[in-house]
JSON list of C-alpha atoms in Angstrom, two decimals:
[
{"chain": "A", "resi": 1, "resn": "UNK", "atom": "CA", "xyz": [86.99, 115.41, 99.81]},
{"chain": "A", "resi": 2, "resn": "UNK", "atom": "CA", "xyz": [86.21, 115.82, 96.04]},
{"chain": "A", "resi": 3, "resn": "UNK", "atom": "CA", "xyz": [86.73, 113.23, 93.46]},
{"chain": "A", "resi": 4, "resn": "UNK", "atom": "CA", "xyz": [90.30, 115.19, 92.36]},
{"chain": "A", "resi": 5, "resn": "UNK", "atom": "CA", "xyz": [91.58, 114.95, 95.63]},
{"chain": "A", "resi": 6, "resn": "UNK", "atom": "CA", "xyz": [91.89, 111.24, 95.81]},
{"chain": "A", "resi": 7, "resn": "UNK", "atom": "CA", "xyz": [94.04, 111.98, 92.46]},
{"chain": "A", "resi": 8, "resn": "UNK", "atom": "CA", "xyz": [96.13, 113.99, 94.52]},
{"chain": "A", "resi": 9, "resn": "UNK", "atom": "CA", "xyz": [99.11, 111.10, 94.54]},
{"chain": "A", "resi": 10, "resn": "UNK", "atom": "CA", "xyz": [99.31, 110.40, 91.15]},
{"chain": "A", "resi": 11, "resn": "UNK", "atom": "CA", "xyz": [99.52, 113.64, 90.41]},
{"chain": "A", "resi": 12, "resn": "UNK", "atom": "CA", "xyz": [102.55, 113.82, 92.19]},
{"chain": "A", "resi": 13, "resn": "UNK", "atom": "CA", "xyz": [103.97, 110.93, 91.19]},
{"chain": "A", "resi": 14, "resn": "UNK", "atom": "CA", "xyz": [103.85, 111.93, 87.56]},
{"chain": "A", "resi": 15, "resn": "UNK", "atom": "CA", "xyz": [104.92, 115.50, 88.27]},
{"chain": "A", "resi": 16, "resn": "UNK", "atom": "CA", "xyz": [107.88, 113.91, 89.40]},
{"chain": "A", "resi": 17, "resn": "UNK", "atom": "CA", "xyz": [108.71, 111.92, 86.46]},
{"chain": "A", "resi": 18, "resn": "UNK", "atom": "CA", "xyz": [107.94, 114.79, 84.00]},
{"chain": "A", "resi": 19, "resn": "UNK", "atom": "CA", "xyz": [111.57, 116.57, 84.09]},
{"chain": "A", "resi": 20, "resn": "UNK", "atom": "CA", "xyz": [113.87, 115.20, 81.41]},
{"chain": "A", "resi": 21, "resn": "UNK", "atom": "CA", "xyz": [116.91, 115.55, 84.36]},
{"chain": "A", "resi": 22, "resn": "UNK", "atom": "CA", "xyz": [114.51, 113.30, 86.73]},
{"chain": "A", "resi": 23, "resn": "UNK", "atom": "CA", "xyz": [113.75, 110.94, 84.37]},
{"chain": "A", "resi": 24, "resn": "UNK", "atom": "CA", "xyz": [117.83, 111.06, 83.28]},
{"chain": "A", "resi": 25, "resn": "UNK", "atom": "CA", "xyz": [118.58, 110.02, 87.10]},
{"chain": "A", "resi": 26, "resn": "UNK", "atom": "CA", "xyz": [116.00, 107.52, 87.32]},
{"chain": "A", "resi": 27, "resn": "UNK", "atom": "CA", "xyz": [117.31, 106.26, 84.08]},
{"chain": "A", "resi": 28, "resn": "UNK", "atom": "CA", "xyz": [120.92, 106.91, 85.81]},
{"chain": "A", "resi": 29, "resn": "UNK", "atom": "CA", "xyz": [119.83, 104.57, 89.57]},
{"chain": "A", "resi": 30, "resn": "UNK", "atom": "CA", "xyz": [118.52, 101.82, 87.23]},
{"chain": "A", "resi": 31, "resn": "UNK", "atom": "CA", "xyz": [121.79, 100.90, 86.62]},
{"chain": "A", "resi": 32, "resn": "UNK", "atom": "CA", "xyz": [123.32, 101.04, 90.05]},
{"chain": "A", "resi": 33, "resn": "UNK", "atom": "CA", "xyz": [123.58, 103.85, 93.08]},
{"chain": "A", "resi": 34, "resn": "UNK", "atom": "CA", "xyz": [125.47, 106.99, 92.42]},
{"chain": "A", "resi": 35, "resn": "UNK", "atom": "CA", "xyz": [126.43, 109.61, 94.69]},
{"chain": "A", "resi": 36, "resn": "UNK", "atom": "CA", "xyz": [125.56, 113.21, 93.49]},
{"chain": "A", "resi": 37, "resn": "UNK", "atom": "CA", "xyz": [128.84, 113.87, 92.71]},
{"chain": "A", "resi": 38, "resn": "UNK", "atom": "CA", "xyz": [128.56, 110.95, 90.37]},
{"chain": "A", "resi": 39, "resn": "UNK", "atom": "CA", "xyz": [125.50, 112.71, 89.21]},
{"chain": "A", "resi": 40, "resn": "UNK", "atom": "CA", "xyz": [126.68, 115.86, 88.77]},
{"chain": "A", "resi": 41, "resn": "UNK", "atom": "CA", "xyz": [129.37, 114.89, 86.84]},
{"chain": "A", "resi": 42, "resn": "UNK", "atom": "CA", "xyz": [127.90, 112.43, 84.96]},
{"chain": "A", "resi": 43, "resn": "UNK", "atom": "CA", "xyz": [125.10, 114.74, 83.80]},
{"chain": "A", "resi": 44, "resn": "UNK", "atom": "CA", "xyz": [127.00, 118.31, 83.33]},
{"chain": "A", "resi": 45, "resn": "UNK", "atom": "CA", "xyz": [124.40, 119.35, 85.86]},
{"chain": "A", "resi": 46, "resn": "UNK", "atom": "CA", "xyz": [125.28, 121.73, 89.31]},
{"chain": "A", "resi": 47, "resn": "UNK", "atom": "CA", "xyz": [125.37, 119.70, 92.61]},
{"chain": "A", "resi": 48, "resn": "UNK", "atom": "CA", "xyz": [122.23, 121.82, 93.16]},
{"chain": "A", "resi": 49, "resn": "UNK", "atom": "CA", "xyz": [120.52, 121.04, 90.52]},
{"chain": "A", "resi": 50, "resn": "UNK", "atom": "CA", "xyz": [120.82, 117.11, 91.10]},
{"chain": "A", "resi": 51, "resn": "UNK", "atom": "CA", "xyz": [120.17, 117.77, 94.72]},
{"chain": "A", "resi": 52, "resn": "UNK", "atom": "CA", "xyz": [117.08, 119.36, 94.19]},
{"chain": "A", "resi": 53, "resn": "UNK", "atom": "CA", "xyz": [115.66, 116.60, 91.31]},
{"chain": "A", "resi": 54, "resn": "UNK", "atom": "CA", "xyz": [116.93, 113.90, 94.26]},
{"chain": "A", "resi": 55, "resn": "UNK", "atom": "CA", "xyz": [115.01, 115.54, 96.61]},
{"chain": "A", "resi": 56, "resn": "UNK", "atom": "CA", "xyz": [111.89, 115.68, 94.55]},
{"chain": "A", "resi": 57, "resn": "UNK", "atom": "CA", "xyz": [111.94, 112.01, 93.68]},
{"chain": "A", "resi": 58, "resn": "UNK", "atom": "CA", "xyz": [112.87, 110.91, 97.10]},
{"chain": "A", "resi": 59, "resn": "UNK", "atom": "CA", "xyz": [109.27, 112.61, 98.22]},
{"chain": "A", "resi": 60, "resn": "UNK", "atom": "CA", "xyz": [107.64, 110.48, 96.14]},
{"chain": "A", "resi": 61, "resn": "UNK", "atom": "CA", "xyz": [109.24, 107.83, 97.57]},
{"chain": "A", "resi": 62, "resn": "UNK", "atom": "CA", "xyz": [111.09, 106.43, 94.01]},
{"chain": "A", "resi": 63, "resn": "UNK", "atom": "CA", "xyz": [114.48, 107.56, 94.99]},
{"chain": "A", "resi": 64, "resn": "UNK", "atom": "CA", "xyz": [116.38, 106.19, 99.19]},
{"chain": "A", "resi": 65, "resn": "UNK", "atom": "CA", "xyz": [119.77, 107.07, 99.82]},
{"chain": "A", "resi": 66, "resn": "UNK", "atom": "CA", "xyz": [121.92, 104.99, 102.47]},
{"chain": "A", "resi": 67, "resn": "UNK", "atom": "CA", "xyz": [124.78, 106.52, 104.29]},
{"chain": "A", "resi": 68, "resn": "UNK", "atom": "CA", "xyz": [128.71, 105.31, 104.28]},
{"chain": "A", "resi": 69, "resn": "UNK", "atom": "CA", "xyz": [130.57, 107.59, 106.03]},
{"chain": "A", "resi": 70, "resn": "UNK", "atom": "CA", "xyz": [130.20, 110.94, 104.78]},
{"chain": "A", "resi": 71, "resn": "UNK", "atom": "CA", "xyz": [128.87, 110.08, 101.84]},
{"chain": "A", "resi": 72, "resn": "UNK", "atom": "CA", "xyz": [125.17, 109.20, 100.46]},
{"chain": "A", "resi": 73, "resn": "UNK", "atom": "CA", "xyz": [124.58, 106.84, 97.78]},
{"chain": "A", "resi": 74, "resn": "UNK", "atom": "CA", "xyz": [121.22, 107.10, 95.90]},
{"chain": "A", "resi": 75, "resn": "UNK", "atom": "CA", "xyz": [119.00, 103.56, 94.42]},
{"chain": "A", "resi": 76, "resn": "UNK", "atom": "CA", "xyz": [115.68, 103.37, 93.22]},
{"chain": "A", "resi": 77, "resn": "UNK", "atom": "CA", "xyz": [113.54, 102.68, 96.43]},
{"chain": "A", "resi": 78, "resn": "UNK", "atom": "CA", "xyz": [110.81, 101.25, 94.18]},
{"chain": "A", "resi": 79, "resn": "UNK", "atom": "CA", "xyz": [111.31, 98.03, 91.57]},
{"chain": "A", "resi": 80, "resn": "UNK", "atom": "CA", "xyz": [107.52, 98.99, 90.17]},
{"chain": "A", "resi": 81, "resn": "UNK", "atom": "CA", "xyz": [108.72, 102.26, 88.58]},
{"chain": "A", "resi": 82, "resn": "UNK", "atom": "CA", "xyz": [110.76, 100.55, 86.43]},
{"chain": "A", "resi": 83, "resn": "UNK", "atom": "CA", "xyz": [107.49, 98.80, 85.22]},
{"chain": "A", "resi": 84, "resn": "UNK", "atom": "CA", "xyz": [105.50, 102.23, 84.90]},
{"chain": "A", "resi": 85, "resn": "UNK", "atom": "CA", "xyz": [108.67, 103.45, 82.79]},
{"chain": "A", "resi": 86, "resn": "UNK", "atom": "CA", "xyz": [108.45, 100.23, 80.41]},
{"chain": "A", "resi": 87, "resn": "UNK", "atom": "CA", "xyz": [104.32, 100.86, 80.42]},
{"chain": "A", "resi": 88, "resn": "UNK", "atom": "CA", "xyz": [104.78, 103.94, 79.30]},
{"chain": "A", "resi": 89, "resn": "UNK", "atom": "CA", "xyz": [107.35, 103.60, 76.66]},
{"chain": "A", "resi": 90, "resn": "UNK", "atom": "CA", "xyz": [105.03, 100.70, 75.63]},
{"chain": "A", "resi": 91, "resn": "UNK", "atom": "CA", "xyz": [101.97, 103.67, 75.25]},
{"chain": "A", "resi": 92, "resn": "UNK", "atom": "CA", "xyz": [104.39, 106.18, 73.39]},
{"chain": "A", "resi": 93, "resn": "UNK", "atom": "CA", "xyz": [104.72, 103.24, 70.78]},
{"chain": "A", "resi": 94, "resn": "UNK", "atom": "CA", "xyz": [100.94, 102.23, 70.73]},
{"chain": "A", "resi": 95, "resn": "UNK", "atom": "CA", "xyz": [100.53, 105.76, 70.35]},
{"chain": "A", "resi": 96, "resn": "UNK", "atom": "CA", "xyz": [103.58, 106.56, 67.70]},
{"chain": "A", "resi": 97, "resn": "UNK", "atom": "CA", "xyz": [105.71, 108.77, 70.22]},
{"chain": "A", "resi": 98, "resn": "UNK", "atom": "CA", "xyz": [108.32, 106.15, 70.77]},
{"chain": "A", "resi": 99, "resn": "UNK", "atom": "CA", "xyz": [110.78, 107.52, 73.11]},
{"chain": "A", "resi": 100, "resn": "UNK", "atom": "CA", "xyz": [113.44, 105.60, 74.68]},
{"chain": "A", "resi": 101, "resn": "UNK", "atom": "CA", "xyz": [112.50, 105.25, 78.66]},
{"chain": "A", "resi": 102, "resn": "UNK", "atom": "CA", "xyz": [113.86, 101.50, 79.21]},
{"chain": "A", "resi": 103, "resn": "UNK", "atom": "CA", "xyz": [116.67, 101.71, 76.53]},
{"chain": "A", "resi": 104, "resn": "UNK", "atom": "CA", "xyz": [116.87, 97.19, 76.57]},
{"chain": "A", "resi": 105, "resn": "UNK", "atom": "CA", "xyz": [113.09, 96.57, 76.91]},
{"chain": "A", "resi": 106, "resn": "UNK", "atom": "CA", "xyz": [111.23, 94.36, 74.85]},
{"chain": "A", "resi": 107, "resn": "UNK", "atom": "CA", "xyz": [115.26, 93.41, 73.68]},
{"chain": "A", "resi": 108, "resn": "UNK", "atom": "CA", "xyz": [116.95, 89.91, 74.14]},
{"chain": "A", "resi": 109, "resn": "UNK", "atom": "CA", "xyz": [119.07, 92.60, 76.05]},
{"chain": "A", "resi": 110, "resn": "UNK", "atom": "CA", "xyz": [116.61, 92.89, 78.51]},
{"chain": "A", "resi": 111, "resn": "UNK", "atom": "CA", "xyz": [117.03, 89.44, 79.72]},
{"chain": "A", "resi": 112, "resn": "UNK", "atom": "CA", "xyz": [120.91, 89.31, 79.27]},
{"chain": "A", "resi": 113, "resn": "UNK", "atom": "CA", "xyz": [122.75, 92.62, 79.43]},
{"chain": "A", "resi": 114, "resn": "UNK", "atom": "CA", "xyz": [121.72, 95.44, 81.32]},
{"chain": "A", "resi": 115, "resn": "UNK", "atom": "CA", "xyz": [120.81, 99.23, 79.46]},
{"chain": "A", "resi": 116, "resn": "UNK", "atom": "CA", "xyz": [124.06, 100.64, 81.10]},
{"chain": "A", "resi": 117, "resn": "UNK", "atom": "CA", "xyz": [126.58, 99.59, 78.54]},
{"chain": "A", "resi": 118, "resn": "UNK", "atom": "CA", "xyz": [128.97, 97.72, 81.03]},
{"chain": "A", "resi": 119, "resn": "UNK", "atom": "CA", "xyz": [126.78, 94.69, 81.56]},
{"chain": "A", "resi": 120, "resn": "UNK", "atom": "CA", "xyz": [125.06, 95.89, 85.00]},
{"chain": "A", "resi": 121, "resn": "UNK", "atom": "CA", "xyz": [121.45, 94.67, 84.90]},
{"chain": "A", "resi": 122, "resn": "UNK", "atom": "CA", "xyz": [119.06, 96.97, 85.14]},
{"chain": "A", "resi": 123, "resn": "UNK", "atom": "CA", "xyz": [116.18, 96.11, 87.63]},
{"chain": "A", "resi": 124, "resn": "UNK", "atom": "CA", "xyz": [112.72, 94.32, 86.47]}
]
């Protein structure tokens, strides 16, 4: 085992987070489960499409579903990558590539009101 291979994992993990659509349903979950049709119409994207970007973030273990029926409703299985997403957003700053990843942090809004625009909290 080389020293790269012990890399291996966060690797993966930040493959996962480095598609704009993955990083749009993460953003998405924060604010509360969605089914993929929710996704799918909520992001102009083929079921397909959102099934496959679910898929890759449920392998890294970010993304659970639970079952109801016939349906599946997708949450964030991890609180921590909402912390990587605010670390990073705090980097883009410190490093003048500010981009929007947690749309309420460092906000009295982040305390308060939730980044979903209809009050929902979005997980610390």
């Amino acid at each position: 085992m080389t020293s790269l291979d012990g890399l291996a994992p966060a690797a993966a993990l930040f493959h996962s987070l480095a598609d704009p659509v993955r990083l749009t349903i993460v953003q998405r979950l924060a604010c509360g489960e969605a089914r993929v049709v929710d996704l799918t119409r909520e992001l102009g994207l083929a079921q397909s499409t959102v099934s496959k970007h679910l898929g890759c973030l449920r392998g890294c273990k970010l993304v659970d579903y639970r079952a109801e029926g016939r349906q599946s409703f997708y949450f964030l299985a991890a609180a921590e990558l909402m912390d990587l997403l605010r670390s990073a957003e705090q980097l883009l700053t410190a490093t003048d590539r500010a981009v929007a990843l947690c749309p309420t942090y460092g906000t009295d809004a982040d305390q308060q009101v939730g980044a979903c625009g209809d009050g929902t909290q979005v997980p610390a």
